[in-house]
Tab-separated table of C-alpha atoms in Angstrom:
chain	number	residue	atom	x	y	z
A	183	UNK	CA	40.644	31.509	6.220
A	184	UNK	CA	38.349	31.592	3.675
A	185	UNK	CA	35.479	30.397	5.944
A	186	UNK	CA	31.500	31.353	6.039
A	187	UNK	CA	32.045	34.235	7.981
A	188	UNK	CA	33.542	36.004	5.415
A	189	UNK	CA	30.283	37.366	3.867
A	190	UNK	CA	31.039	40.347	1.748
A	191	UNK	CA	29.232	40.515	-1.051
A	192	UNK	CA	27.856	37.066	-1.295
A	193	UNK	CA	24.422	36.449	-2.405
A	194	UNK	CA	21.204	34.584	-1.082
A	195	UNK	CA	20.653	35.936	2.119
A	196	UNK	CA	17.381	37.590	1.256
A	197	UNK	CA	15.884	40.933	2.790
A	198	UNK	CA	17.185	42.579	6.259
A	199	UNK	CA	14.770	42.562	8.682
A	200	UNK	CA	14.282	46.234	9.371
A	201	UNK	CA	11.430	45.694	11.885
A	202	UNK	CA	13.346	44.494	14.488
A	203	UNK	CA	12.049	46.108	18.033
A	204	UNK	CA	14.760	49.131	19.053
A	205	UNK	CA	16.439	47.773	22.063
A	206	UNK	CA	19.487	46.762	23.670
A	207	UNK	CA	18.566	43.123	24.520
A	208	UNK	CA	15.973	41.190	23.372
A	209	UNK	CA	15.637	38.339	26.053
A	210	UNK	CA	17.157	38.127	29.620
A	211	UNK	CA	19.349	35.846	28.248
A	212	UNK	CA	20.923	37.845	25.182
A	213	UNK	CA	21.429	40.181	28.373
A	214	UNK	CA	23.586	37.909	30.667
A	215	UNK	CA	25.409	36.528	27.650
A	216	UNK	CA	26.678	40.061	27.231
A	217	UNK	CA	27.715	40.791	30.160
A	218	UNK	CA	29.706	37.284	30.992
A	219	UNK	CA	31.641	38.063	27.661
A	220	UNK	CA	32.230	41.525	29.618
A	221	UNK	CA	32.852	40.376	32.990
A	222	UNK	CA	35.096	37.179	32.793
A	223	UNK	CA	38.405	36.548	33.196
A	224	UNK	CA	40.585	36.040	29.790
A	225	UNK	CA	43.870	34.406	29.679
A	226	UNK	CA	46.320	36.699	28.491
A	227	UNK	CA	46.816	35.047	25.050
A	228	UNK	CA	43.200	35.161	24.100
A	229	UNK	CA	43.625	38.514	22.189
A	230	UNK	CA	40.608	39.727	20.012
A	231	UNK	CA	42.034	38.205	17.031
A	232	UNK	CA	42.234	34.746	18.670
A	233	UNK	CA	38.570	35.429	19.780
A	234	UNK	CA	37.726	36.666	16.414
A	235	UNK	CA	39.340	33.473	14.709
A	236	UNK	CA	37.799	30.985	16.781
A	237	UNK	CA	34.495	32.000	16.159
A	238	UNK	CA	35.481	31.648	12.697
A	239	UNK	CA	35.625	28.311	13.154
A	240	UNK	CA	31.814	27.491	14.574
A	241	UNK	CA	30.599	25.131	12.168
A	242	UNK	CA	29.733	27.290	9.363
A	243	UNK	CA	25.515	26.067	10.000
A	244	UNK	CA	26.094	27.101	13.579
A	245	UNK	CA	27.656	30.186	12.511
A	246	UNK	CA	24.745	31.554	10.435
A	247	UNK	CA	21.935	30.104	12.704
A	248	UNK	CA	22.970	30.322	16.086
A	249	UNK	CA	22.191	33.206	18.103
A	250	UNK	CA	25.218	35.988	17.794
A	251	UNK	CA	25.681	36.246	21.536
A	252	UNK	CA	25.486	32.306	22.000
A	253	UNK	CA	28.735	32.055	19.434
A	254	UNK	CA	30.635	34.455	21.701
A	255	UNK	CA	30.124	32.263	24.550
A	256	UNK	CA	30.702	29.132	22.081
A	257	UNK	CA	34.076	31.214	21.124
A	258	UNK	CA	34.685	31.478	24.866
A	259	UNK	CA	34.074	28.228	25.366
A	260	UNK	CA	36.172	26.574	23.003
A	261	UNK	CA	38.934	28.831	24.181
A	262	UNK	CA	38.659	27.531	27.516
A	263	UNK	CA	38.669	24.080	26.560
A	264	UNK	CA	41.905	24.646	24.037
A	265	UNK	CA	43.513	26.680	26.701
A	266	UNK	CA	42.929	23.380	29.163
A	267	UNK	CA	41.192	26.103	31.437
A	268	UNK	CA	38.016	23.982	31.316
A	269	UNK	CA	36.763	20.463	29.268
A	270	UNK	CA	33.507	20.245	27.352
A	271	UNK	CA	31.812	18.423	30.103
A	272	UNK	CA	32.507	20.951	32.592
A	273	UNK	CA	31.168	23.229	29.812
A	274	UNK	CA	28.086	21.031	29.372
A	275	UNK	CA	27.490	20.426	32.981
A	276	UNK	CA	27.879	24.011	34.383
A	277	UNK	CA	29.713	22.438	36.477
A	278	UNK	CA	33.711	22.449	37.816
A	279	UNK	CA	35.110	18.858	38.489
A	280	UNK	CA	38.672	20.313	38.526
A	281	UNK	CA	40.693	23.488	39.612
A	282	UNK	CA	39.579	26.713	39.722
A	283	UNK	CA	41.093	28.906	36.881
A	284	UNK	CA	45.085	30.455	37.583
A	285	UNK	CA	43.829	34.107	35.923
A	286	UNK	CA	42.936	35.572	39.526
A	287	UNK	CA	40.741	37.413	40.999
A	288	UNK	CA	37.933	38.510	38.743
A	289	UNK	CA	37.075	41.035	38.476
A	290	UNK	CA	34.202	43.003	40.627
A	291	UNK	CA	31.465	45.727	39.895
A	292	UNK	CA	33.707	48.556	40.463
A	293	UNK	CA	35.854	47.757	36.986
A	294	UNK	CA	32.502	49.032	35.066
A	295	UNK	CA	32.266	52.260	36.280
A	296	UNK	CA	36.562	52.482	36.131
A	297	UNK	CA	36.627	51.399	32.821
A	298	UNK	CA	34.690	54.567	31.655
A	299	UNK	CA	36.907	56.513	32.906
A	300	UNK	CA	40.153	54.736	32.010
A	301	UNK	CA	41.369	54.816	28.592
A	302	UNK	CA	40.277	51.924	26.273
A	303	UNK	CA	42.516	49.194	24.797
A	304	UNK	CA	44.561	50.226	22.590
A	305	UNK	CA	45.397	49.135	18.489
A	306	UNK	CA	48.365	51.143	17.625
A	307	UNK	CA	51.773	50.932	18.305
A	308	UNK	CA	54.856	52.716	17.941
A	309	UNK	CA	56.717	52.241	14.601
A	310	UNK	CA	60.114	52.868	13.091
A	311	UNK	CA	59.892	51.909	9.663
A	312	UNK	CA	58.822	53.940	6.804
A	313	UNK	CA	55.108	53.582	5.640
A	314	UNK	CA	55.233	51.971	2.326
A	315	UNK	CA	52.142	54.520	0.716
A	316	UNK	CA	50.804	57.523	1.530
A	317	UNK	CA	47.350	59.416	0.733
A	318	UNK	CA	46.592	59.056	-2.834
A	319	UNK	CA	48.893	55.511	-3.512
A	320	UNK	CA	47.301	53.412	-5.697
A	321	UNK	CA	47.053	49.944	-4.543
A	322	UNK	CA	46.251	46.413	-5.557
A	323	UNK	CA	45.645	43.845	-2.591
A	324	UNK	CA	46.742	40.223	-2.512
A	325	UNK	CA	45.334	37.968	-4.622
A	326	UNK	CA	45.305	35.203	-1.714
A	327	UNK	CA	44.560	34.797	1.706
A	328	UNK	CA	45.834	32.079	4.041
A	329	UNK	CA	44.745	29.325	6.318
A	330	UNK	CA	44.549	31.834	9.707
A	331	UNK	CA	42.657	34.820	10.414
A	332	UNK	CA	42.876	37.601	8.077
A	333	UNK	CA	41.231	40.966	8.168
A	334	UNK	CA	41.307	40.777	4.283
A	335	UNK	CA	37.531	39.795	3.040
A	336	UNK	CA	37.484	37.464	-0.297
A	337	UNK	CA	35.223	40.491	-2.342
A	338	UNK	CA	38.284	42.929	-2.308
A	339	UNK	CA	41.270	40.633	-2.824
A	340	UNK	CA	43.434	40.881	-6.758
A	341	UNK	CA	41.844	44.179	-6.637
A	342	UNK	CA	43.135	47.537	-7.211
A	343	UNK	CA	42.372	50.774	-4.796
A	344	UNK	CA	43.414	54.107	-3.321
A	345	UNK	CA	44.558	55.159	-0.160
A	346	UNK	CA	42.261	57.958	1.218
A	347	UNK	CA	44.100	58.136	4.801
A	348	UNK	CA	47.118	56.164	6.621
A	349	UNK	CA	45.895	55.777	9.711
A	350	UNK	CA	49.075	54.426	11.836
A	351	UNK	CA	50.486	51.434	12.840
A	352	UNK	CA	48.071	48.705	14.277
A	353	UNK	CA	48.663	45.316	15.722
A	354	UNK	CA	48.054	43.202	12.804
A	355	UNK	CA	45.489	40.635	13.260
A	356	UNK	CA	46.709	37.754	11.114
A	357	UNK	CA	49.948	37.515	13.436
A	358	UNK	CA	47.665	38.968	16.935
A	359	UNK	CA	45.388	36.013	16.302
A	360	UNK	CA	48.309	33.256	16.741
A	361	UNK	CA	49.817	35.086	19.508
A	362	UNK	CA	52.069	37.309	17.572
A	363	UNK	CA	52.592	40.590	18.473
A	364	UNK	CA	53.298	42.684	15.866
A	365	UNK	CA	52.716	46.171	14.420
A	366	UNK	CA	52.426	47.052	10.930
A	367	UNK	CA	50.972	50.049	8.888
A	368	UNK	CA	47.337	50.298	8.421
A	369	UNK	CA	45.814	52.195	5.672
A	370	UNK	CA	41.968	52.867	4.756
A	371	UNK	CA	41.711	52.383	0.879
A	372	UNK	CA	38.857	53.442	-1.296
A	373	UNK	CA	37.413	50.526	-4.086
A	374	UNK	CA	35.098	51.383	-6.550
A	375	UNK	CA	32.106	48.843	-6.513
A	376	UNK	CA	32.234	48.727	-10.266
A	377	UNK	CA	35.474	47.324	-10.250
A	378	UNK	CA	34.563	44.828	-7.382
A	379	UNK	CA	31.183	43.646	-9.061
A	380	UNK	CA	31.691	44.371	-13.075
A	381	UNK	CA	28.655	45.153	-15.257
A	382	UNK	CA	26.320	45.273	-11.831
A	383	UNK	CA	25.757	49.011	-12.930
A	384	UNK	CA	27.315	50.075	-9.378
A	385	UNK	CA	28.866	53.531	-8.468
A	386	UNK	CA	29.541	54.027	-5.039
A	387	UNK	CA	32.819	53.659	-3.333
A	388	UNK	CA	33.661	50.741	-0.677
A	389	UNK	CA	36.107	51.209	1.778
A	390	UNK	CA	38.242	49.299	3.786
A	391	UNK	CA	41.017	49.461	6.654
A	392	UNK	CA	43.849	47.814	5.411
A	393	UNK	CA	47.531	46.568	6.846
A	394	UNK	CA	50.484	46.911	4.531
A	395	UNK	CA	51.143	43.303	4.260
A	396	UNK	CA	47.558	43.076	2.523
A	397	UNK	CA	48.946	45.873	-0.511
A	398	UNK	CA	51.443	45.944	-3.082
A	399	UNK	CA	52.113	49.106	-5.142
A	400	UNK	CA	49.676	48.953	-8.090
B	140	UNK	CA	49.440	14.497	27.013
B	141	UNK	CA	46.132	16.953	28.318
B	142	UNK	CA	42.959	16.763	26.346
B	143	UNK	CA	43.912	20.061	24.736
B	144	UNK	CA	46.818	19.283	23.146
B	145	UNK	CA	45.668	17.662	20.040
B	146	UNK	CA	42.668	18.833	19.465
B	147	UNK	CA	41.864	21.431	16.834
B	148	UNK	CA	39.404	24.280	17.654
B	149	UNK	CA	36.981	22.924	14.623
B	150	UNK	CA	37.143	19.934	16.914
B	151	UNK	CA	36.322	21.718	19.788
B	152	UNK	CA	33.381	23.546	18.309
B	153	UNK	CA	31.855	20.219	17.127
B	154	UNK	CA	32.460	18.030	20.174
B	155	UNK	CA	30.563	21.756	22.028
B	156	UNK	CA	28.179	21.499	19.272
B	157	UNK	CA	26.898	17.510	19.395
B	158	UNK	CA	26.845	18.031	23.611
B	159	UNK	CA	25.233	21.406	24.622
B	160	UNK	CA	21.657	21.594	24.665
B	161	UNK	CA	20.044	23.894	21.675
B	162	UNK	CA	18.594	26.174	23.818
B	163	UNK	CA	20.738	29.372	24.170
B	164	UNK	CA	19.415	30.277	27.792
B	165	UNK	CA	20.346	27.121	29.087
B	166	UNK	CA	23.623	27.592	27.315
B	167	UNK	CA	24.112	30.843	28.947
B	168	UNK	CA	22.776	29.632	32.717
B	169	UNK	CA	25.994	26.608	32.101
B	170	UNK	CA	28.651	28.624	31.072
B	171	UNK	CA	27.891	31.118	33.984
B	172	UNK	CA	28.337	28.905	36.659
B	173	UNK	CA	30.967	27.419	35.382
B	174	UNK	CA	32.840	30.696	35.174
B	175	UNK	CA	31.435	30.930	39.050
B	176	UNK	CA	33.139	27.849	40.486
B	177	UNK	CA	36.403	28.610	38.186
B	178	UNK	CA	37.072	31.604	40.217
B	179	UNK	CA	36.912	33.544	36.668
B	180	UNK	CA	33.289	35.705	37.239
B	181	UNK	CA	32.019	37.718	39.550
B	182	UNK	CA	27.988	37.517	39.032
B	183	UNK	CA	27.707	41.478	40.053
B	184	UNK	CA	30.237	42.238	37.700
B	185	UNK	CA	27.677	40.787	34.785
B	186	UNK	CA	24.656	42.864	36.590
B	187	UNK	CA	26.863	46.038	36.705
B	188	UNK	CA	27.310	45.607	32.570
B	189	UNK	CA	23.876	44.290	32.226
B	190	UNK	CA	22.898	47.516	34.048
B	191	UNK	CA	25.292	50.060	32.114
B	192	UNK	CA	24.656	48.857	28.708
B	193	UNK	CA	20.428	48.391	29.079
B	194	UNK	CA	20.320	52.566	31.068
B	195	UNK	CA	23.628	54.522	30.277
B	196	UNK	CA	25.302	53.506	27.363
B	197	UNK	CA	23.482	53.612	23.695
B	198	UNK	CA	22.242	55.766	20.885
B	199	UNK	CA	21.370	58.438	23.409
B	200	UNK	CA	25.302	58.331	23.594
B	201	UNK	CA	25.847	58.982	20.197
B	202	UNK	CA	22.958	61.030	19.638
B	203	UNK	CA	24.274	63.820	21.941
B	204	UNK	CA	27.993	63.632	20.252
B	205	UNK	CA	25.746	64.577	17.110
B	206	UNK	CA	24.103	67.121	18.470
B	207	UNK	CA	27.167	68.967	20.148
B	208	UNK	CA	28.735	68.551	16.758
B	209	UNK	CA	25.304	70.608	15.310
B	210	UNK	CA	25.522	73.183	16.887
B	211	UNK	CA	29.375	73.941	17.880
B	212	UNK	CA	31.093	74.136	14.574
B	213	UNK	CA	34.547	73.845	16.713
B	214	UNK	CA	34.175	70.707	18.270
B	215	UNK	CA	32.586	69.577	14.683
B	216	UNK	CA	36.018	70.284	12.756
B	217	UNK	CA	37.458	68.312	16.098
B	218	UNK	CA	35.243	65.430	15.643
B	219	UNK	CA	35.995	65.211	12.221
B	220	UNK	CA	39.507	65.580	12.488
B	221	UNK	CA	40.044	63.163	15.724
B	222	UNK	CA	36.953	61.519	16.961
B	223	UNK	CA	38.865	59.767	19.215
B	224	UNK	CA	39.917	62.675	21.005
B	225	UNK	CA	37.044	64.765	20.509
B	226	UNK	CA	34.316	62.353	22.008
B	227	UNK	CA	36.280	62.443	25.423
B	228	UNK	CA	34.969	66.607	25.586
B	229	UNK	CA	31.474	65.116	26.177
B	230	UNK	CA	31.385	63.573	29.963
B	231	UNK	CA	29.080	60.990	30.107
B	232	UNK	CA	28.018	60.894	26.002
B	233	UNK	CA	29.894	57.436	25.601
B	234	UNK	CA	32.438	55.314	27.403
B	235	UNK	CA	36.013	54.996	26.098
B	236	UNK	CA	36.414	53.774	22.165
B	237	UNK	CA	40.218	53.531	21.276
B	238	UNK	CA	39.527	54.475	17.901
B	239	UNK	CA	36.699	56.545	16.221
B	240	UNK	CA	36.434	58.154	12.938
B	241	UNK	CA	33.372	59.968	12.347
B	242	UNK	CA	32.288	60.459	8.428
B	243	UNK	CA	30.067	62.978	7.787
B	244	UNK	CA	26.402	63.181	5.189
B	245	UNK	CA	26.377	66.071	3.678
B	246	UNK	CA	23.595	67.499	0.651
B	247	UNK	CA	25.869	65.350	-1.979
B	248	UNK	CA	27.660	62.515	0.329
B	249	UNK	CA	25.828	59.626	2.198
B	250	UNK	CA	27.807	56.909	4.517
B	251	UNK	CA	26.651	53.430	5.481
B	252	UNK	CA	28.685	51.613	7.727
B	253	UNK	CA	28.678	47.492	7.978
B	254	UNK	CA	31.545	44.898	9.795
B	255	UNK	CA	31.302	41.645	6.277
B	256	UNK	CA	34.094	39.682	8.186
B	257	UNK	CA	32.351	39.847	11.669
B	258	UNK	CA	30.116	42.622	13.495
B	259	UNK	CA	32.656	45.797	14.797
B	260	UNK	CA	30.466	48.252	15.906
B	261	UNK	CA	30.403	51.475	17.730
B	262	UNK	CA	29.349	49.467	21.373
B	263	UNK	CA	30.821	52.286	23.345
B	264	UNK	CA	28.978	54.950	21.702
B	265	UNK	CA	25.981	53.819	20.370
B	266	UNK	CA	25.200	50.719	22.639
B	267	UNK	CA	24.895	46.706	21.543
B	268	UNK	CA	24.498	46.169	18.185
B	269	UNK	CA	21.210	45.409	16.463
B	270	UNK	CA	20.593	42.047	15.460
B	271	UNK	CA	20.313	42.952	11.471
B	272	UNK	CA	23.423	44.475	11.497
B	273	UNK	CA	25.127	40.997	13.229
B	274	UNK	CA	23.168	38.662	10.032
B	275	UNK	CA	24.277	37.257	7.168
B	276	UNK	CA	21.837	39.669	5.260
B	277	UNK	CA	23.035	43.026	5.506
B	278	UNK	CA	26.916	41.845	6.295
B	279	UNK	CA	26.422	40.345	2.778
B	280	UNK	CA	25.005	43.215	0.693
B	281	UNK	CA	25.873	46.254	2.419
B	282	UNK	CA	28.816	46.437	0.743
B	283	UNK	CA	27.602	45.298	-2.778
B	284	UNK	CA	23.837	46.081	-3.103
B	285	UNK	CA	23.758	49.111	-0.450
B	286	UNK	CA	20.937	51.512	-2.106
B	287	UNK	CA	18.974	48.021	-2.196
B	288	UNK	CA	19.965	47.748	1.587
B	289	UNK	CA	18.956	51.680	2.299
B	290	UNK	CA	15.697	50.940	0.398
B	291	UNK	CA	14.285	48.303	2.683
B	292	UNK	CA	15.180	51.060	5.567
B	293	UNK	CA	12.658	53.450	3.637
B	294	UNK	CA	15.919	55.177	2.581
B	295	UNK	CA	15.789	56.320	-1.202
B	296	UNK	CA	18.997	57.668	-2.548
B	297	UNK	CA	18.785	59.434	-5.992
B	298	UNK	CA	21.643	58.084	-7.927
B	299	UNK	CA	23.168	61.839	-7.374
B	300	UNK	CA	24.453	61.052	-4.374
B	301	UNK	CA	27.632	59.795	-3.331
B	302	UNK	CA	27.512	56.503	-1.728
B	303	UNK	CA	30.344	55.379	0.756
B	304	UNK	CA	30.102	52.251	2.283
B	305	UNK	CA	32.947	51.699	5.323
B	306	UNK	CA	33.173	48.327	6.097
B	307	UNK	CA	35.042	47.982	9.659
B	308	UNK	CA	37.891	45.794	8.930
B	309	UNK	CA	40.329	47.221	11.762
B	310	UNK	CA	39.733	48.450	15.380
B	311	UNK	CA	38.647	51.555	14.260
B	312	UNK	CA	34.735	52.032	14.434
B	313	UNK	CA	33.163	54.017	12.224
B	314	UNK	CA	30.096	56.759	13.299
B	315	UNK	CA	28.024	58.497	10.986
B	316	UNK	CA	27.118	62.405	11.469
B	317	UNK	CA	23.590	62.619	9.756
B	318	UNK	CA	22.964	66.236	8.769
B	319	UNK	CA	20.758	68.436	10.947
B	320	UNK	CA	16.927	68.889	9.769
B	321	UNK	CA	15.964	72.179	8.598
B	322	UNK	CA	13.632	73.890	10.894
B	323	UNK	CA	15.903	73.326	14.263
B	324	UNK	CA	18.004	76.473	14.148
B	325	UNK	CA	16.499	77.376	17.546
B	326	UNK	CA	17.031	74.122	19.347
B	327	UNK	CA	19.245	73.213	22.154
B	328	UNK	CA	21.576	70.547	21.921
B	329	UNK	CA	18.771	67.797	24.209
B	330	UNK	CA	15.805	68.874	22.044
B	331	UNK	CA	18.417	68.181	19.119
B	332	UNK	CA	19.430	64.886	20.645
B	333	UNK	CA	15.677	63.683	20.591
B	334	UNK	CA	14.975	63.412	16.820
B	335	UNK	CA	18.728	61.351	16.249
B	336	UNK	CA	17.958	57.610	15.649
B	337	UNK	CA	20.504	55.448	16.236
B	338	UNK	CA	20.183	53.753	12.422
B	339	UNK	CA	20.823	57.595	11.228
B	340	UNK	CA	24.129	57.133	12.574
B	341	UNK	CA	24.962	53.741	11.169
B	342	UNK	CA	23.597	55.234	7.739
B	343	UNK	CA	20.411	53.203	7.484
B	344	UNK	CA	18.519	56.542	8.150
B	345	UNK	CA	18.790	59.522	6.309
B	346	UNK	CA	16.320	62.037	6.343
B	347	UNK	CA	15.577	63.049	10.372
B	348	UNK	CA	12.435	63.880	11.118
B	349	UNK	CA	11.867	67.335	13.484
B	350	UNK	CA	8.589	66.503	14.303
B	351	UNK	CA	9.607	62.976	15.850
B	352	UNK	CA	11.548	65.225	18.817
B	353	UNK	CA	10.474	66.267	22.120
B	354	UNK	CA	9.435	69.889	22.566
């Protein structure tokens, strides 16, 4: 989706503000936000992707004014209410005027500590095929994206790269964020900024992680 | 035919957007109750990650991964090789990240890490994000303008240098390894830890400073 949160190497945003105060929360509230996102139950189908792709979708003034943490609870949200977990007045209201939720229990203080110790979710899969390039391929990625969520930004597509590592196979978002599944190669690819931004008098080297499906041989 | 079933998630967000009240506190105080009398939240459960991400986990985390990797040249090549594997050596220095590649600076090489399409970032190792890194500003130019980027962070990078910018596209998070200061050969691995600034490992910083340690 070629939406506003696709923000590579766009222009107009002005300076970064490099004297914000060192700290992990900023207001009480950042803080809480946080940890809901953390703490609550997820239907099973709400995958990362899904999450990723509905926040996407945030009116694209919301998305680059409203507070980061207050999108992932709009995300949330909006989840909820697509999922028929909850309806926007319930959302409004703080209130529950129907059912509790069928996801269980949720879960208590003990899953923070456990989930140090515990292995964290894993990307990669197992894979039979053969992987299509190798370190030093040359590759050009798809001109075009699609309508859905795509871990291909607009700045590197039609353009030509190198593979500098294969990394394994991944779940690949695009299909992940519809409910799909599905593992494919995932390569991180070296592009040279001149070639990205012509006659900018750039030379350093951008790199991105890359599924096969994004590539063709080049 | 539910509510849900023909209604598109740009829908969604609007009908959210024209009803909940601007403020995001109030937002937040809503949407946790709600989650309360769903059955779907556990209030202590948000303390307990309030708690671990504001004391234990952050770029004290991260900062002691570096300084192991200072000053044991073994786990270094480990890191370098698997950071995934290598990070679980250090009990305590960071919580479980399914996939970590750590880039190294080096005299010649500098790396900058940014997330254009959303805001990946090392939360495991190196704590929340800061709120410059999550804006449309450095998202945006990172990748295209990034000695313009390293110059607002008092970073100047002579044109000698090779610049690598990593933007986070996958599940695998990207950590810097700035290089160690000279003047620390006799330090221990904590008094190493204290001069490691978080944005040195994002690749904001550069040049760490041995006087800004503890003794």
């Amino acid at each position: 989706m070629d939406g506003i949160h696709d923000l590579g190497g766009r222009q107009g945003f002005g300076k970064v503000d490099v004297d914000e105060k060192e700290e992990a929360f900023h207001s009480d509230w950042e803080a809480r936000a946080y940890g809901i996102v953390r703490a609550m139950s997820k239907a099973p189908d709400w995958t990362l992707d899904k999450f990723r792709f509905t926040r996407e979708q945030i009116d694209p003034a919301d998305y680059l004014t409203r507070p980061y943490y207050d999108q992932w609870l709009q995300a949330y949200a909006a989840l909820m209410v697509g999922s028929g977990v909850a309806n926007v007045d319930e959302i409004v209201n703080g209130h529950s005027a129907g059912p509790s939720s069928d996801l269980g229990t949720p879960r208590g203080p003990d899953s923070v500590v456990a989930e140090k110790g515990a292995a964290a979710v894993q990307f990669e899969r197992p894979y039979d095929k053969p992987f299509q390039f190798e370190v030093g391929s040359r590759v050009q990625t798809k001109p075009h994206a699609h309508k859905g969520h795509t871990r291909l930004p607009a700045y590197v597509r039609g353009h030509m790269g190198e593979v500098i590592e294969v990394r394994g196979a991944f779940i690949f978002p695009d299909d992940s964020a519809q409910g799909v599944e599905r593992a494919e190669p995932m390569y991180t690819a070296a592009f040279k900024a001149s070639d990205l931004w012509p006659g900018e008098g750039l030379n350093h080297l951008v790199h991105l992680d890359l599924w096969e499906s994004y590539l063709e041989p080049a | 035919m539910s509510e849900h079933d023909h209604k598109s998630v740009g829908d969604i967000h609007h009908e959210l957007h024209s009803h909940l009240p601007p403020d995001p506190a109030l937002r937040v105080k809503a949407m946790e109750s709600l989650l309360i009398e769903k059955g779907m939240l556990d209030p202590a459960t948000v303390d307990a990650w309030v708690e671990a991400y504001s004391e234990k986990i952050g770029p004290k985390c991260g900062a002691a991964i570096v300084a192991k990797a200072w000053t044991d040249p073994e786990f270094k090549a480990r890191l370098l090789e698997n950071g995934t594997e290598a990070v679980k050596e250090l009990d305590g220095a960071g919580w479980a990240v399914a996939h970590l590649r750590v880039i190294e600076n080096t005299d010649d090489v500098h790396n900058l890490v940014v997330c254009t399409l959303c805001s990946c970032y090392p939360h495991a190792i190196l704590g929340p994000p800061p709120n410059w890194y999550k804006m449309a500003a450095y998202r945006s130019r990172a990748v295209r303008e990034p000695r313009a980027v390293l110059e607002e962070f008092g970073v100047h990078l002579p044109d000698k240098i090779d610049l690598r910018v990593w933007d986070s596209t996958s599940e695998l998070r990207y950590l810097v390894l700035p290089q160690r200061p000279a003047g620390t050969d006799d330090w221990d691995e904590e008094r190493l830890a204290s001069i490691i600034t978080r944005n040195s490992m994002i690749g904001t910083h550069r040049d760490l400073d041995p006087a800004a340690g503890s003794a």
